[in-house]
Amino acid sequence: RAQAQQSGFLARGAAAVLMARGAARGRTRRGPRTVTTMGLPIPIIGGLFNPAILSIIYVFVCIKFYLGYKKTSFTDQNKLMMVALWPALAITSAAFRENLKKATMS
């Protein structure tokens, strides 16, 4: 029994030494602090998708698209409808995305 206690003591002592070496290198039992161990920075991403920020982006793009509408290949007849529905049209139509880029980027 004394030998079993002694070997248990040595095993715990060896584990403590290894943990101390790992801590000296900046590691703990959990491993290095990375995105996979800590998770994504959700508060930062969530802050970008709040309603106030999305509303500001929507209005800004509407104004830019309205002012640059002449650079697109669309008729003036549907101008207000297309400016108001630009998010849905940008998701569904590649041709609209190209025209939106022409109108807003130049």
Tab-separated table of N, CA and C in Angstrom:
chain	number	residue	atom	x	y	z
A	1	ARG	N	0.812	-1.182	0.000
A	1	ARG	CA	0.000	0.000	0.000
A	1	ARG	C	0.870	1.267	0.000
A	2	ALA	N	1.948	1.248	0.687
A	2	ALA	CA	2.847	2.399	0.726
A	2	ALA	C	3.402	2.687	-0.662
A	3	GLN	N	3.663	1.604	-1.404
A	3	GLN	CA	4.180	1.781	-2.774
A	3	GLN	C	3.099	2.396	-3.672
A	4	ALA	N	1.831	2.011	-3.494
A	4	ALA	CA	0.732	2.559	-4.293
A	4	ALA	C	0.550	4.041	-3.988
A	5	GLN	N	0.658	4.404	-2.697
A	5	GLN	CA	0.532	5.812	-2.344
A	5	GLN	C	1.684	6.618	-2.926
A	6	GLN	N	2.871	6.032	-2.887
A	6	GLN	CA	4.038	6.726	-3.405
A	6	GLN	C	3.928	6.922	-4.912
A	7	SER	N	3.462	5.901	-5.653
A	7	SER	CA	3.331	6.053	-7.107
A	7	SER	C	2.236	7.059	-7.453
A	8	GLY	N	1.156	7.094	-6.668
A	8	GLY	CA	0.108	8.098	-6.882
A	8	GLY	C	0.636	9.498	-6.646
A	9	PHE	N	1.457	9.647	-5.623
A	9	PHE	CA	2.058	10.936	-5.315
A	9	PHE	C	2.975	11.385	-6.449
A	10	LEU	N	3.744	10.447	-6.977
A	10	LEU	CA	4.640	10.780	-8.084
A	10	LEU	C	3.863	11.169	-9.335
A	11	ALA	N	2.765	10.461	-9.588
A	11	ALA	CA	1.971	10.779	-10.769
A	11	ALA	C	1.371	12.176	-10.647
A	12	ARG	N	0.862	12.517	-9.463
A	12	ARG	CA	0.310	13.858	-9.263
A	12	ARG	C	1.403	14.911	-9.348
A	13	GLY	N	2.558	14.589	-8.833
A	13	GLY	CA	3.678	15.527	-8.904
A	13	GLY	C	4.132	15.752	-10.335
A	14	ALA	N	4.152	14.670	-11.130
A	14	ALA	CA	4.541	14.796	-12.531
A	14	ALA	C	3.518	15.619	-13.304
A	15	ALA	N	2.227	15.406	-12.994
A	15	ALA	CA	1.185	16.181	-13.666
A	15	ALA	C	1.308	17.660	-13.316
A	16	ALA	N	1.626	17.952	-12.071
A	16	ALA	CA	1.782	19.345	-11.652
A	16	ALA	C	2.961	19.993	-12.367
A	17	VAL	N	4.044	19.249	-12.516
A	17	VAL	CA	5.211	19.777	-13.220
A	17	VAL	C	4.880	20.054	-14.676
A	18	LEU	N	4.171	19.122	-15.315
A	18	LEU	CA	3.796	19.318	-16.723
A	18	LEU	C	2.851	20.502	-16.884
A	19	MET	N	1.905	20.648	-15.956
A	19	MET	CA	0.982	21.789	-16.032
A	19	MET	C	1.734	23.097	-15.834
A	20	ALA	N	2.714	23.099	-14.935
A	20	ALA	CA	3.504	24.310	-14.705
A	20	ALA	C	4.306	24.660	-15.954
A	21	ARG	N	4.835	23.665	-16.621
A	21	ARG	CA	5.570	23.921	-17.869
A	21	ARG	C	4.633	24.483	-18.939
A	22	GLY	N	3.436	23.909	-19.028
A	22	GLY	CA	2.457	24.401	-20.006
A	22	GLY	C	2.033	25.822	-19.705
A	23	ALA	N	1.842	26.139	-18.423
A	23	ALA	CA	1.450	27.493	-18.035
A	23	ALA	C	2.572	28.478	-18.340
A	24	ALA	N	3.806	28.034	-18.191
A	24	ALA	CA	4.934	28.911	-18.497
A	24	ALA	C	4.978	29.235	-19.987
A	25	ARG	N	4.501	28.320	-20.805
A	25	ARG	CA	4.468	28.551	-22.257
A	25	ARG	C	3.193	29.274	-22.685
A	26	GLY	N	2.309	29.565	-21.753
A	26	GLY	CA	1.076	30.266	-22.087
A	26	GLY	C	-0.084	29.339	-22.376
A	27	ARG	N	0.062	28.071	-22.105
A	27	ARG	CA	-1.027	27.122	-22.346
A	27	ARG	C	-1.573	26.643	-21.013
A	28	THR	N	-2.807	26.245	-21.034
A	28	THR	CA	-3.434	25.643	-19.869
A	28	THR	C	-3.953	24.279	-20.270
A	29	ARG	N	-4.685	23.650	-19.388
A	29	ARG	CA	-5.238	22.332	-19.705
A	29	ARG	C	-6.231	22.407	-20.869
A	30	ARG	N	-6.857	23.550	-21.030
A	30	ARG	CA	-7.879	23.691	-22.070
A	30	ARG	C	-7.304	23.879	-23.461
A	31	GLY	N	-6.058	24.194	-23.574
A	31	GLY	CA	-5.452	24.416	-24.874
A	31	GLY	C	-5.308	25.893	-25.155
A	32	PRO	N	-4.811	26.213	-26.328
A	32	PRO	CA	-4.601	27.622	-26.657
A	32	PRO	C	-5.932	28.348	-26.851
A	33	ARG	N	-5.918	29.654	-26.611
A	33	ARG	CA	-7.143	30.454	-26.751
A	33	ARG	C	-7.301	30.855	-28.212
A	34	THR	N	-8.164	30.171	-28.903
A	34	THR	CA	-8.403	30.453	-30.314
A	34	THR	C	-9.884	30.682	-30.530
A	35	VAL	N	-10.253	30.987	-31.775
A	35	VAL	CA	-11.656	31.208	-32.102
A	35	VAL	C	-12.482	29.957	-31.833
A	36	THR	N	-11.915	28.787	-32.097
A	36	THR	CA	-12.683	27.567	-31.887
A	36	THR	C	-12.904	27.272	-30.418
A	37	THR	N	-11.974	27.658	-29.548
A	37	THR	CA	-12.180	27.402	-28.129
A	37	THR	C	-12.958	28.516	-27.454
A	38	MET	N	-12.901	29.730	-27.986
A	38	MET	CA	-13.567	30.854	-27.352
A	38	MET	C	-14.870	31.245	-28.038
A	39	GLY	N	-15.126	30.786	-29.229
A	39	GLY	CA	-16.334	31.169	-29.947
A	39	GLY	C	-16.107	32.406	-30.793
A	40	LEU	N	-17.073	32.711	-31.650
A	40	LEU	CA	-16.977	33.881	-32.511
A	40	LEU	C	-17.305	35.148	-31.738
A	41	PRO	N	-16.832	36.280	-32.202
A	41	PRO	CA	-17.145	37.542	-31.522
A	41	PRO	C	-18.568	37.994	-31.854
A	42	ILE	N	-19.548	37.276	-31.338
A	42	ILE	CA	-20.956	37.513	-31.661
A	42	ILE	C	-21.416	38.930	-31.317
A	43	PRO	N	-21.023	39.526	-30.195
A	43	PRO	CA	-21.486	40.897	-29.943
A	43	PRO	C	-21.076	41.877	-31.032
A	44	ILE	N	-19.891	41.708	-31.604
A	44	ILE	CA	-19.444	42.610	-32.672
A	44	ILE	C	-20.289	42.389	-33.923
A	45	ILE	N	-20.487	41.128	-34.295
A	45	ILE	CA	-21.276	40.811	-35.483
A	45	ILE	C	-22.734	41.201	-35.261
A	46	GLY	N	-23.254	40.908	-34.079
A	46	GLY	CA	-24.633	41.270	-33.764
A	46	GLY	C	-24.853	42.764	-33.795
A	47	GLY	N	-23.833	43.532	-33.429
A	47	GLY	CA	-23.951	44.979	-33.465
A	47	GLY	C	-24.085	45.523	-34.873
A	48	LEU	N	-23.516	44.826	-35.842
A	48	LEU	CA	-23.613	45.279	-37.230
A	48	LEU	C	-24.990	45.008	-37.824
A	49	PHE	N	-25.690	44.019	-37.292
A	49	PHE	CA	-26.977	43.640	-37.855
A	49	PHE	C	-28.151	44.105	-37.008
A	50	ASN	N	-27.981	45.153	-36.239
A	50	ASN	CA	-29.122	45.646	-35.479
A	50	ASN	C	-29.994	46.513	-36.383
A	51	PRO	N	-31.262	46.688	-36.060
A	51	PRO	CA	-32.189	47.404	-36.956
A	51	PRO	C	-31.768	48.838	-37.286
A	52	ALA	N	-31.178	49.540	-36.344
A	52	ALA	CA	-30.792	50.928	-36.618
A	52	ALA	C	-29.702	50.993	-37.688
A	53	ILE	N	-28.693	50.142	-37.567
A	53	ILE	CA	-27.607	50.141	-38.554
A	53	ILE	C	-28.132	49.712	-39.922
A	54	LEU	N	-28.973	48.675	-39.951
A	54	LEU	CA	-29.530	48.222	-41.237
A	54	LEU	C	-30.404	49.291	-41.875
A	55	SER	N	-31.144	50.045	-41.071
A	55	SER	CA	-31.975	51.130	-41.610
A	55	SER	C	-31.111	52.228	-42.224
A	56	ILE	N	-30.028	52.564	-41.565
A	56	ILE	CA	-29.115	53.589	-42.092
A	56	ILE	C	-28.516	53.127	-43.414
A	57	ILE	N	-28.099	51.872	-43.485
A	57	ILE	CA	-27.529	51.333	-44.725
A	57	ILE	C	-28.579	51.333	-45.826
A	58	TYR	N	-29.811	50.925	-45.504
A	58	TYR	CA	-30.892	50.891	-46.493
A	58	TYR	C	-31.135	52.281	-47.075
A	59	VAL	N	-31.267	53.278	-46.231
A	59	VAL	CA	-31.535	54.648	-46.695
A	59	VAL	C	-30.357	55.180	-47.509
A	60	PHE	N	-29.145	54.926	-47.060
A	60	PHE	CA	-27.958	55.390	-47.779
A	60	PHE	C	-27.910	54.805	-49.188
A	61	VAL	N	-28.145	53.493	-49.315
A	61	VAL	CA	-28.115	52.858	-50.633
A	61	VAL	C	-29.287	53.349	-51.488
A	62	CYS	N	-30.453	53.570	-50.874
A	62	CYS	CA	-31.592	54.114	-51.634
A	62	CYS	C	-31.237	55.463	-52.255
A	63	ILE	N	-30.634	56.333	-51.476
A	63	ILE	CA	-30.267	57.661	-51.988
A	63	ILE	C	-29.232	57.544	-53.099
A	64	LYS	N	-28.192	56.730	-52.868
A	64	LYS	CA	-27.155	56.549	-53.894
A	64	LYS	C	-27.741	55.947	-55.177
A	65	PHE	N	-28.620	54.964	-55.023
A	65	PHE	CA	-29.226	54.313	-56.183
A	65	PHE	C	-30.152	55.278	-56.919
A	66	TYR	N	-30.910	56.091	-56.194
A	66	TYR	CA	-31.814	57.056	-56.811
A	66	TYR	C	-31.032	58.099	-57.602
A	67	LEU	N	-29.948	58.582	-57.019
A	67	LEU	CA	-29.159	59.616	-57.693
A	67	LEU	C	-28.383	59.071	-58.890
A	68	GLY	N	-28.011	57.798	-58.865
A	68	GLY	CA	-27.250	57.220	-59.969
A	68	GLY	C	-28.087	56.349	-60.891
A	69	TYR	N	-29.403	56.469	-60.802
A	69	TYR	CA	-30.305	55.597	-61.576
A	69	TYR	C	-30.119	55.764	-63.084
A	70	LYS	N	-29.710	56.942	-63.548
A	70	LYS	CA	-29.537	57.192	-64.985
A	70	LYS	C	-28.438	56.317	-65.582
A	71	LYS	N	-27.513	55.841	-64.756
A	71	LYS	CA	-26.411	55.008	-65.243
A	71	LYS	C	-26.820	53.553	-65.468
A	72	THR	N	-28.027	53.187	-65.055
A	72	THR	CA	-28.488	51.804	-65.214
A	72	THR	C	-29.189	51.641	-66.552
A	73	SER	N	-29.527	50.393	-66.872
A	73	SER	CA	-30.234	50.102	-68.118
A	73	SER	C	-31.744	49.998	-67.908
A	74	PHE	N	-32.244	50.458	-66.761
A	74	PHE	CA	-33.674	50.372	-66.460
A	74	PHE	C	-34.402	51.627	-66.922
A	75	THR	N	-35.711	51.491	-67.144
A	75	THR	CA	-36.524	52.644	-67.551
A	75	THR	C	-36.906	53.457	-66.319
A	76	ASP	N	-37.231	54.728	-66.559
A	76	ASP	CA	-37.617	55.607	-65.454
A	76	ASP	C	-39.002	55.287	-64.912
A	77	GLN	N	-39.775	54.506	-65.635
A	77	GLN	CA	-41.133	54.163	-65.224
A	77	GLN	C	-41.150	53.406	-63.891
A	78	ASN	N	-40.193	52.535	-63.655
A	78	ASN	CA	-40.161	51.709	-62.444
A	78	ASN	C	-39.151	52.205	-61.413
A	79	LYS	N	-38.732	53.432	-61.527
A	79	LYS	CA	-37.631	53.942	-60.709
A	79	LYS	C	-37.914	53.840	-59.203
A	80	LEU	N	-39.021	54.370	-58.734
A	80	LEU	CA	-39.315	54.367	-57.302
A	80	LEU	C	-39.508	52.958	-56.760
A	81	MET	N	-40.160	52.099	-57.526
A	81	MET	CA	-40.364	50.725	-57.082
A	81	MET	C	-39.030	49.991	-56.941
A	82	MET	N	-38.152	50.197	-57.902
A	82	MET	CA	-36.857	49.515	-57.857
A	82	MET	C	-35.965	50.071	-56.749
A	83	VAL	N	-36.049	51.377	-56.515
A	83	VAL	CA	-35.253	51.964	-55.433
A	83	VAL	C	-35.745	51.446	-54.085
A	84	ALA	N	-37.049	51.326	-53.918
A	84	ALA	CA	-37.600	50.861	-52.641
A	84	ALA	C	-37.336	49.375	-52.406
A	85	LEU	N	-37.337	48.588	-53.470
A	85	LEU	CA	-37.181	47.134	-53.326
A	85	LEU	C	-35.769	46.644	-53.632
A	86	TRP	N	-34.777	47.519	-53.569
A	86	TRP	CA	-33.425	47.113	-53.961
A	86	TRP	C	-32.880	45.921	-53.172
A	87	PRO	N	-33.146	45.732	-51.873
A	87	PRO	CA	-32.558	44.562	-51.194
A	87	PRO	C	-33.070	43.232	-51.761
A	88	ALA	N	-34.377	43.145	-51.997
A	88	ALA	CA	-34.944	41.903	-52.536
A	88	ALA	C	-34.455	41.658	-53.966
A	89	LEU	N	-34.381	42.717	-54.754
A	89	LEU	CA	-33.922	42.565	-56.131
A	89	LEU	C	-32.431	42.216	-56.187
A	90	ALA	N	-31.646	42.766	-55.270
A	90	ALA	CA	-30.213	42.465	-55.246
A	90	ALA	C	-29.958	41.005	-54.871
A	91	ILE	N	-30.808	40.451	-54.031
A	91	ILE	CA	-30.653	39.044	-53.638
A	91	ILE	C	-31.029	38.109	-54.778
A	92	THR	N	-32.050	38.470	-55.534
A	92	THR	CA	-32.597	37.539	-56.520
A	92	THR	C	-32.058	37.686	-57.938
A	93	SER	N	-31.499	38.832	-58.299
A	93	SER	CA	-31.143	39.060	-59.698
A	93	SER	C	-29.689	39.497	-59.866
A	94	ALA	N	-28.943	38.741	-60.642
A	94	ALA	CA	-27.547	39.096	-60.924
A	94	ALA	C	-27.467	40.350	-61.792
A	95	ALA	N	-28.387	40.495	-62.738
A	95	ALA	CA	-28.391	41.685	-63.602
A	95	ALA	C	-28.669	42.940	-62.773
A	96	PHE	N	-29.566	42.830	-61.812
A	96	PHE	CA	-29.851	43.978	-60.961
A	96	PHE	C	-28.630	44.333	-60.110
A	97	ARG	N	-27.906	43.329	-59.609
A	97	ARG	CA	-26.706	43.591	-58.821
A	97	ARG	C	-25.672	44.365	-59.632
A	98	GLU	N	-25.513	44.015	-60.901
A	98	GLU	CA	-24.575	44.740	-61.766
A	98	GLU	C	-25.008	46.192	-61.951
A	99	ASN	N	-26.303	46.401	-62.205
A	99	ASN	CA	-26.811	47.759	-62.380
A	99	ASN	C	-26.744	48.553	-61.082
A	100	LEU	N	-26.991	47.902	-59.953
A	100	LEU	CA	-26.882	48.573	-58.654
A	100	LEU	C	-25.448	49.024	-58.400
A	101	LYS	N	-24.508	48.172	-58.782
A	101	LYS	CA	-23.105	48.519	-58.636
A	101	LYS	C	-22.745	49.705	-59.512
A	102	LYS	N	-23.256	49.723	-60.753
A	102	LYS	CA	-23.005	50.862	-61.653
A	102	LYS	C	-23.537	52.154	-61.056
A	103	ALA	N	-24.745	52.088	-60.509
A	103	ALA	CA	-25.410	53.289	-60.002
A	103	ALA	C	-24.781	53.803	-58.704
A	104	THR	N	-24.331	52.927	-57.851
A	104	THR	CA	-23.854	53.360	-56.529
A	104	THR	C	-22.352	53.558	-56.455
A	105	MET	N	-21.593	52.851	-57.236
A	105	MET	CA	-20.141	52.919	-57.114
A	105	MET	C	-19.488	54.021	-57.937
A	106	SER	N	-20.164	54.508	-58.943
A	106	SER	CA	-19.508	55.522	-59.781
A	106	SER	C	-20.162	56.880	-59.649
